[in-house]
Amino acid sequence: MGVAVGIDLGTTNTVVAVMRDGKPVTLADEAGRKLIPSFVAFHPAGKVLVGESAKDRRVVDPSNTIYSVKRLIGRTYASDEVQRSLKTMPFEIVEGDKQGVRVVARGEVYTLPEISAFVLRRAKAVAEAALGEVVDRAVITVPANFNDPQRAATKLAGKLAGLEVLRILNEPTAAALAYGQTAGKPERIAVYDLGGGTFDITLLDLSGEVFEVLATGGDTSLGGDDVDQAIAAEMANFFLKNFRFDPRPDPTARALLRARAEKLKHALSDREEASIDMNDVVRGNGGAFVPASFSMTRKALEVLTNPLIDRTIDTCRFSIETIGLEPNEVERILLVGGATRMPVVARRVEEYFQRPADGKVNPDEVVAQGAAVQAAALTKTQAKATPDKGAAAREKAKAAPPPAAPPPAAKPVLAPTLSRDEAPYEPTPAAPRAPLPPPPGRPPPPPPRGATALGKIPLVKQAAPAAPVETLEELDLAIESVEPVGPSFDFDLELPPAARGGAARAPQAAAEQRQVIRPVRGAPPPAAGSEPRLPQAPPAADYATLPSFDAAPPAALPPPAPAAVHAPPPEPPPRAAPLLIDVTPISLGVEVAGGFCDFLIRANTPVPCDRTRVFRTASDNQTAVRVRVVQGESQRFSENTYLGDLELSGLRAAPRGEVQVAVTFEIDADGILNVRAKEEGTGRETVARMNLLGAQTDTEEVAAMMARQRKHEVA
Amino acid sequence: MASLAALKNRLEQIEEQSYYEILRVPSGASVEDIKAAFHDFALDVHPDRYVDADPGTAGVAAEIFKRGVESYKVLSNRKTRAAYDEGLLDGRLRYVEGRPAPAAAPVVRTMTLEEIAMRPRAKQHALKADRFIAAGRLDDARIALVNAIQEDFDNDDLKERLNKLYRDMSAGPIALDLDYRPRR
């Protein structure tokens, strides 16, 4: 069995990490880069490029270079986000069956999980090259506020990439896990995660053994990209005013503006005022570019940014109130995501929580690292157990500089993690820490529930079995009453009017700039003259059923990497990873009479969880019942996100109301909905089928997607 | 980690347990107690604690965990807990949100006082009280129940039943039998 890694599959960048010696380590590619741009370029030669090389192709071959699929995945074609992207994305987006979204590249139509799968295959290859071992399992992170179809699509992407997805993990929760590796005492923390395209707030209680998510909330269409858009709109106005030229109608100029906007935003994180050359935007008489320069103060940027931050603070307030707390009762604030580097974001968040934010986490890597922690926790112990030799050697290797000339083979790139202020993480104590007294202001921990407390438990052992206490709602839904599927609802982005006109190519710009602004440090240089090859161990038994993407036959295995850096991991310490109790971010409901929504599972319920509800036939000899299912928080059914309908078929023909079907809606640990049904009384299993919008669930469809993956080699 | 057999046994028992019993807290437990109890419960039966076990075992653990989640959610909220406590008096072990139970809902049997009482002498008095209630002699039942509570001084559930008895008495004489019907 191979290694299990954690993958942060981001809108703009993807990061992969693994647990080593009880510590999460971010892995870098052969060039020492830890951020893999989430770009997929279909090369004319048939190869699929992912990462930096794909990002370069965007200028050459924009229609076959796909990016920012995370903004589209799991959504319906009619959703606002997809409709917006139709106008701004240079590649072709078409409607697939079940209102799904497809992209077209080189004449072939792909589903979005397939595109994400290419990115994941690249992440897998980077990890395999760095570790010199097969990677076949992963924890993949998603924004906490992702709904069921978005999670399911991400999980499918993992499967298509040849990975067993151990868990779909919420990004802020992952960040808390990574942070918790270094934190010693029980605390109540808030993770404020503002990425390129999504915002999440998650409140957790960390205690020694249990990390409990108290509440989570967010906005899947709000992020740093929106700030870029607002700046780009200002720039367009500047050109309109000074040159009587509107760059917006021209896609190239629009993309340029977005790239410059992001650069300016980054500069303003360090300076009070910055200006940027715009010498290649406006052409004068004769076609020559007119020199221009755009400058902005941090203050002006903050004026633009504040409405967006207001929305995040509102979401924070809502989450805090949900669990009945005051903002100052949160003991620590973690800022995650590149957009939190803007000083105004940190300041506003600190103001709200009345507490300085923690500066120890690296906003780019902490999510992948948390995923790695969870991947290790979800890995069978016997798979982790390896001889405890080489630990000392590795310690030495860590202290020493990287070898001047690593042998030709996989180059393990176990770069030490750098924190926001470049201080390395403290080594994580593997052993359980001594319990510390609770911080002031917190109620003392309850006394252990020992014998005395047990004495108070009401005894009902002799109680005759109560009749099934399921006093369940009954819902009469006739199949005839099914209406055509309505449009799916999406979060609407409320930008200042000026921003709407602005170009929208932030993701690519964001990815482009990241390396320039924040070069990756600490990775050893690539070995001279050796083409990095993916070392591929013989496939594991269950690996054989999955397509093998590597052309290198097992016989051509490179020699094992240097023992000093690459020795097998030591005996794992006693399971240091805490038990994670995460929650479902969005309420799940069904449609009831009058266009209302009846909630089955409320937001912030720990997962896995389930709820059983009884449905009856509404007409004589009805053999099928159809129920419409949504996720959202509105009492009005139509204001929520419509997931699809649940079809109960093969019912016994009987007078109306006589057939009662108990349907169990389960939200699993991945936050994904599963449904099963049973006929009440007879206990007969009933066929329950969720017809999810836009989802690819058929075995045949998945097989076709697998086949398309096999057709392309990823580089 | 519990064995598959132990987990299966626990899952069976859960059908007859109140939320308090599932989480193993007394009925008067504070919010903090319930939270701590849920953490202990999760450490016992969260499916992630069974990654080394076979999927079947983890599956049974998950079923138990889901009932714990239900218990925790209801008991953590003051409003739902009060509503649940009310229903529990009528023997409803599971909470149903909002609306009153529909007419076709299965009738639920209430635990007898004897079953609730814990100490042997308390059980004797409680049995008497049960019989008095069945006979409609509520005042005699009250005396027997008070006697039972004196033996079972820490039994909150018994005290709650006494309160219920007082309420029933003030509502006038009703013919009660052991199978209390859920009140609307």
GROMACS .gro file of N, CA and C in nm, chain A residues 167 205 209-210 212 214 374 377-378 380-382 443 446 449 455-460 462-465 467-474 575 579-581 598 602-611 666 676, chain B residues 16 21 24-26 32-33 35-40 42-43 46-49 51-53 63 65-66 69 72-73 92-94 96-97 99 101-102 104-109 111 115-116 118 123 154 156-157:
model
  300
  167ARG      N    1  -1.095   1.116   0.264
  167ARG     CA    2  -1.189   1.210   0.324
  167ARG      C    3  -1.193   1.336   0.239
  205ASP      N    4  -1.356   2.417   1.893
  205ASP     CA    5  -1.302   2.395   2.026
  205ASP      C    6  -1.193   2.290   2.012
  209GLU      N    7  -0.775   1.568   2.292
  209GLU     CA    8  -0.804   1.453   2.207
  209GLU      C    9  -0.909   1.481   2.103
  210VAL      N   10  -0.989   1.582   2.124
  210VAL     CA   11  -1.103   1.606   2.035
  210VAL      C   12  -1.098   1.749   1.982
  212GLU      N   13  -1.347   1.983   1.800
  212GLU     CA   14  -1.488   1.988   1.763
  212GLU      C   15  -1.520   2.117   1.689
  214LEU      N   16  -1.760   2.389   1.597
  214LEU     CA   17  -1.883   2.438   1.659
  214LEU      C   18  -1.977   2.494   1.554
  374GLN      N   19  -0.473   1.468   0.874
  374GLN     CA   20  -0.593   1.384   0.874
  374GLN      C   21  -0.571   1.258   0.792
  377ALA      N   22  -0.409   1.020   1.011
  377ALA     CA   23  -0.501   0.970   1.114
  377ALA      C   24  -0.597   0.867   1.056
  378LEU      N   25  -0.628   0.878   0.929
  378LEU     CA   26  -0.725   0.788   0.867
  378LEU      C   27  -0.657   0.670   0.799
  380LYS      N   28  -0.464   0.313   0.819
  380LYS     CA   29  -0.453   0.198   0.907
  380LYS      C   30  -0.315   0.194   0.971
  381THR      N   31  -0.312   0.157   1.098
  381THR     CA   32  -0.187   0.160   1.172
  381THR      C   33  -0.083   0.067   1.111
  382GLN      N   34  -0.126  -0.051   1.068
  382GLN     CA   35  -0.027  -0.147   1.018
  382GLN      C   36   0.043  -0.094   0.893
  443PRO      N   37  -1.513   2.815   3.163
  443PRO     CA   38  -1.560   2.734   3.275
  443PRO      C   39  -1.466   2.617   3.297
  446PRO      N   40  -1.569   1.993   3.321
  446PRO     CA   41  -1.658   1.918   3.409
  446PRO      C   42  -1.583   1.801   3.472
  449ARG      N   43  -1.693   1.191   3.457
  449ARG     CA   44  -1.818   1.124   3.489
  449ARG      C   45  -1.787   0.986   3.544
  455GLY      N   46  -2.434   0.714   3.899
  455GLY     CA   47  -2.546   0.679   3.984
  455GLY      C   48  -2.672   0.755   3.950
  456LYS      N   49  -2.654   0.867   3.882
  456LYS     CA   50  -2.771   0.948   3.851
  456LYS      C   51  -2.835   0.911   3.719
  457ILE      N   52  -2.770   0.823   3.650
  457ILE     CA   53  -2.830   0.788   3.521
  457ILE      C   54  -2.957   0.709   3.544
  458PRO      N   55  -3.064   0.756   3.487
  458PRO     CA   56  -3.188   0.682   3.505
  458PRO      C   57  -3.178   0.543   3.447
  459LEU      N   58  -3.220   0.450   3.522
  459LEU     CA   59  -3.211   0.312   3.476
  459LEU      C   60  -3.340   0.275   3.405
  460VAL      N   61  -3.327   0.226   3.288
  460VAL     CA   62  -3.447   0.184   3.218
  460VAL      C   63  -3.424   0.049   3.154
  462GLN      N   64  -3.491  -0.236   3.236
  462GLN     CA   65  -3.601  -0.331   3.235
  462GLN      C   66  -3.718  -0.281   3.153
  463ALA      N   67  -3.708  -0.159   3.109
  463ALA     CA   68  -3.821  -0.103   3.037
  463ALA      C   69  -3.854  -0.190   2.917
  464ALA      N   70  -3.982  -0.215   2.901
  464ALA     CA   71  -4.022  -0.290   2.783
  464ALA      C   72  -3.986  -0.207   2.661
  465PRO      N   73  -3.948  -0.272   2.556
  465PRO     CA   74  -3.907  -0.195   2.439
  465PRO      C   75  -4.019  -0.101   2.395
  467ALA      N   76  -4.239   0.121   2.172
  467ALA     CA   77  -4.277   0.109   2.032
  467ALA      C   78  -4.191   0.206   1.953
  468PRO      N   79  -4.169   0.182   1.827
  468PRO     CA   80  -4.084   0.273   1.748
  468PRO      C   81  -4.126   0.415   1.774
  469VAL      N   82  -4.033   0.491   1.823
  469VAL     CA   83  -4.070   0.621   1.872
  469VAL      C   84  -4.064   0.725   1.762
  470GLU      N   85  -4.045   0.676   1.642
  470GLU     CA   86  -4.032   0.769   1.533
  470GLU      C   87  -4.165   0.835   1.502
  471THR      N   88  -4.192   0.940   1.571
  471THR     CA   89  -4.313   1.014   1.538
  471THR      C   90  -4.276   1.105   1.423
  472LEU      N   91  -4.274   1.047   1.309
  472LEU     CA   92  -4.216   1.118   1.196
  472LEU      C   93  -4.320   1.193   1.117
  473GLU      N   94  -4.272   1.295   1.057
  473GLU     CA   95  -4.355   1.372   0.966
  473GLU      C   96  -4.395   1.286   0.849
  474GLU      N   97  -4.513   1.301   0.809
  474GLU     CA   98  -4.552   1.232   0.687
  474GLU      C   99  -4.575   1.335   0.581
  575ARG      N  100  -0.087   0.754   1.833
  575ARG     CA  101  -0.167   0.840   1.746
  575ARG      C  102  -0.187   0.978   1.805
  579LEU      N  103  -0.915   1.342   1.744
  579LEU     CA  104  -1.039   1.304   1.675
  579LEU      C  105  -1.108   1.432   1.629
  580LEU      N  106  -1.141   1.433   1.503
  580LEU     CA  107  -1.201   1.552   1.445
  580LEU      C  108  -1.351   1.533   1.434
  581ILE      N  109  -1.425   1.622   1.496
  581ILE     CA  110  -1.571   1.618   1.480
  581ILE      C  111  -1.609   1.739   1.398
  598ASP      N  112  -3.888   2.191   0.434
  598ASP     CA  113  -3.888   2.125   0.564
  598ASP      C  114  -3.748   2.071   0.588
  602ARG      N  115  -3.003   2.010   1.007
  602ARG     CA  116  -2.969   2.150   1.017
  602ARG      C  117  -2.820   2.172   0.996
  603ALA      N  118  -2.787   2.293   0.951
  603ALA     CA  119  -2.646   2.331   0.940
  603ALA      C  120  -2.579   2.316   1.076
  604ASN      N  121  -2.451   2.288   1.074
  604ASN     CA  122  -2.370   2.275   1.195
  604ASN      C  123  -2.404   2.152   1.278
  605THR      N  124  -2.464   2.053   1.216
  605THR     CA  125  -2.482   1.924   1.282
  605THR      C  126  -2.356   1.842   1.258
  606PRO      N  127  -2.301   1.781   1.365
  606PRO     CA  128  -2.182   1.698   1.344
  606PRO      C  129  -2.209   1.587   1.243
  607VAL      N  130  -2.107   1.553   1.166
  607VAL     CA  131  -2.118   1.444   1.070
  607VAL      C  132  -2.029   1.328   1.115
  608PRO      N  133  -2.062   1.205   1.078
  608PRO     CA  134  -2.181   1.165   1.005
  608PRO      C  135  -2.308   1.177   1.089
  609CYS      N  136  -2.419   1.205   1.021
  609CYS     CA  137  -2.547   1.214   1.090
  609CYS      C  138  -2.656   1.169   0.994
  610ASP      N  139  -2.771   1.138   1.047
  610ASP     CA  140  -2.880   1.102   0.957
  610ASP      C  141  -3.014   1.141   1.016
  611ARG      N  142  -3.116   1.130   0.934
  611ARG     CA  143  -3.251   1.163   0.977
  611ARG      C  144  -3.346   1.080   0.892
  666GLU      N  145  -2.868   1.051   0.493
  666GLU     CA  146  -2.745   1.051   0.572
  666GLU      C  147  -2.646   1.149   0.512
  676ARG      N  148  -3.119   0.611   0.174
  676ARG     CA  149  -3.169   0.475   0.162
  676ARG      C  150  -3.312   0.472   0.213
  731GLU      N  151  -3.368   0.169   2.302
  731GLU     CA  152  -3.449   0.182   2.423
  731GLU      C  153  -3.393   0.289   2.516
  736GLU      N  154  -2.925   0.882   2.835
  736GLU     CA  155  -2.860   0.752   2.853
  736GLU      C  156  -2.760   0.724   2.743
  739ARG      N  157  -2.475   0.910   2.832
  739ARG     CA  158  -2.433   0.872   2.967
  739ARG      C  159  -2.415   0.994   3.057
  740VAL      N  160  -2.517   1.076   3.058
  740VAL     CA  161  -2.518   1.190   3.151
  740VAL      C  162  -2.647   1.185   3.231
  741PRO      N  163  -2.644   1.239   3.354
  741PRO     CA  164  -2.768   1.249   3.430
  741PRO      C  165  -2.860   1.350   3.363
  747GLU      N  166  -2.204   2.204   2.967
  747GLU     CA  167  -2.062   2.164   2.963
  747GLU      C  168  -2.048   2.014   2.983
  748ASP      N  169  -2.128   1.959   3.076
  748ASP     CA  170  -2.124   1.814   3.100
  748ASP      C  171  -2.160   1.739   2.973
  750LYS      N  172  -2.143   1.840   2.668
  750LYS     CA  173  -2.037   1.854   2.567
  750LYS      C  174  -1.923   1.756   2.595
  751ALA      N  175  -1.880   1.754   2.720
  751ALA     CA  176  -1.771   1.663   2.757
  751ALA      C  177  -1.812   1.518   2.736
  752ALA      N  178  -1.938   1.490   2.768
  752ALA     CA  179  -1.987   1.353   2.751
  752ALA      C  180  -1.990   1.316   2.603
  753PHE      N  181  -2.027   1.414   2.520
  753PHE     CA  182  -2.030   1.386   2.376
  753PHE      C  183  -1.889   1.360   2.325
  754HIS      N  184  -1.793   1.432   2.376
  754HIS     CA  185  -1.655   1.409   2.335
  754HIS      C  186  -1.611   1.267   2.373
  755ASP      N  187  -1.642   1.228   2.495
  755ASP     CA  188  -1.607   1.092   2.537
  755ASP      C  189  -1.678   0.988   2.450
  757ALA      N  190  -1.778   1.032   2.147
  757ALA     CA  191  -1.719   1.032   2.014
  757ALA      C  192  -1.587   0.954   2.013
  758LEU      N  193  -1.509   0.971   2.120
  758LEU     CA  194  -1.383   0.897   2.126
  758LEU      C  195  -1.408   0.746   2.126
  761HIS      N  196  -1.683   0.719   1.735
  761HIS     CA  197  -1.671   0.786   1.606
  761HIS      C  198  -1.605   0.690   1.507
  762PRO      N  199  -1.664   0.678   1.386
  762PRO     CA  200  -1.609   0.581   1.292
  762PRO      C  201  -1.461   0.602   1.260
  763ASP      N  202  -1.412   0.726   1.270
  763ASP     CA  203  -1.271   0.750   1.243
  763ASP      C  204  -1.180   0.682   1.345
  764ARG      N  205  -1.238   0.644   1.457
  764ARG     CA  206  -1.158   0.573   1.558
  764ARG      C  207  -1.144   0.425   1.521
  766VAL      N  208  -1.047   0.309   1.208
  766VAL     CA  209  -0.982   0.293   1.078
  766VAL      C  210  -0.903   0.162   1.071
  767ASP      N  211  -0.863   0.111   1.187
  767ASP     CA  212  -0.788  -0.014   1.187
  767ASP      C  213  -0.881  -0.136   1.185
  768ALA      N  214  -1.007  -0.112   1.212
  768ALA     CA  215  -1.102  -0.223   1.214
  768ALA      C  216  -1.159  -0.245   1.074
  778GLU      N  217  -2.329   0.411   1.305
  778GLU     CA  218  -2.472   0.413   1.339
  778GLU      C  219  -2.492   0.462   1.483
  780PHE      N  220  -2.279   0.647   1.649
  780PHE     CA  221  -2.235   0.787   1.655
  780PHE      C  222  -2.348   0.880   1.611
  781LYS      N  223  -2.420   0.839   1.504
  781LYS     CA  224  -2.525   0.926   1.451
  781LYS      C  225  -2.636   0.948   1.555
  784VAL      N  226  -2.507   1.204   1.791
  784VAL     CA  227  -2.516   1.338   1.732
  784VAL      C  228  -2.656   1.394   1.752
  787TYR      N  229  -2.693   1.485   2.112
  787TYR     CA  230  -2.612   1.603   2.145
  787TYR      C  231  -2.678   1.730   2.093
  788LYS      N  232  -2.723   1.726   1.968
  788LYS     CA  233  -2.784   1.845   1.908
  788LYS      C  234  -2.908   1.888   1.987
  807ARG      N  235  -4.141   0.954   2.508
  807ARG     CA  236  -4.085   0.967   2.372
  807ARG      C  237  -3.934   0.980   2.382
  808LEU      N  238  -3.867   0.879   2.334
  808LEU     CA  239  -3.722   0.875   2.350
  808LEU      C  240  -3.650   0.957   2.245
  809ARG      N  241  -3.719   0.982   2.134
  809ARG     CA  242  -3.653   1.062   2.029
  809ARG      C  243  -3.732   1.190   2.008
  811VAL      N  244  -3.878   1.502   1.801
  811VAL     CA  245  -3.923   1.539   1.667
  811VAL      C  246  -3.943   1.689   1.663
  812GLU      N  247  -3.879   1.750   1.567
  812GLU     CA  248  -3.877   1.895   1.559
  812GLU      C  249  -4.016   1.952   1.534
  814ARG      N  250  -4.353   2.039   1.483
  814ARG     CA  251  -4.496   2.007   1.482
  814ARG      C  252  -4.530   1.894   1.579
  816ALA      N  253  -4.693   1.547   1.698
  816ALA     CA  254  -4.691   1.419   1.631
  816ALA      C  255  -4.820   1.400   1.552
  817PRO      N  256  -4.811   1.348   1.431
  817PRO     CA  257  -4.932   1.328   1.353
  817PRO      C  258  -5.018   1.218   1.415
  819ALA      N  259  -5.136   0.949   1.312
  819ALA     CA  260  -5.104   0.810   1.289
  819ALA      C  261  -4.975   0.767   1.358
  820ALA      N  262  -4.917   0.857   1.435
  820ALA     CA  263  -4.790   0.824   1.499
  820ALA      C  264  -4.808   0.706   1.594
  821PRO      N  265  -4.709   0.623   1.600
  821PRO     CA  266  -4.721   0.509   1.689
  821PRO      C  267  -4.736   0.554   1.833
  822VAL      N  268  -4.818   0.484   1.905
  822VAL     CA  269  -4.839   0.517   2.045
  822VAL      C  270  -4.718   0.470   2.124
  823VAL      N  271  -4.679   0.554   2.215
  823VAL     CA  272  -4.556   0.526   2.287
  823VAL      C  273  -4.587   0.492   2.431
  824ARG      N  274  -4.520   0.398   2.481
  824ARG     CA  275  -4.546   0.353   2.617
  824ARG      C  276  -4.454   0.427   2.713
  826MET      N  277  -4.250   0.469   3.067
  826MET     CA  278  -4.185   0.381   3.164
  826MET      C  279  -4.264   0.384   3.295
  830GLU      N  280  -3.983   0.103   3.709
  830GLU     CA  281  -3.867   0.091   3.620
  830GLU      C  282  -3.770   0.207   3.640
  831ILE      N  283  -3.826   0.321   3.673
  831ILE     CA  284  -3.740   0.438   3.688
  831ILE      C  285  -3.663   0.431   3.820
  833MET      N  286  -3.441   0.316   4.128
  833MET     CA  287  -3.317   0.240   4.118
  833MET      C  288  -3.292   0.151   4.239
  838LYS      N  289  -3.798   0.099   4.461
  838LYS     CA  290  -3.877   0.024   4.362
  838LYS      C  291  -4.009  -0.025   4.424
  869ASP      N  292  -3.147   1.091   4.472
  869ASP     CA  293  -3.075   1.154   4.362
  869ASP      C  294  -3.135   1.120   4.225
  871ASP      N  295  -3.343   1.215   3.955
  871ASP     CA  296  -3.412   1.331   3.899
  871ASP      C  297  -3.535   1.291   3.818
  872ASP      N  298  -3.523   1.177   3.752
  872ASP     CA  299  -3.634   1.135   3.667
  872ASP      C  300  -3.758   1.105   3.751
   0.00000   0.00000   0.00000
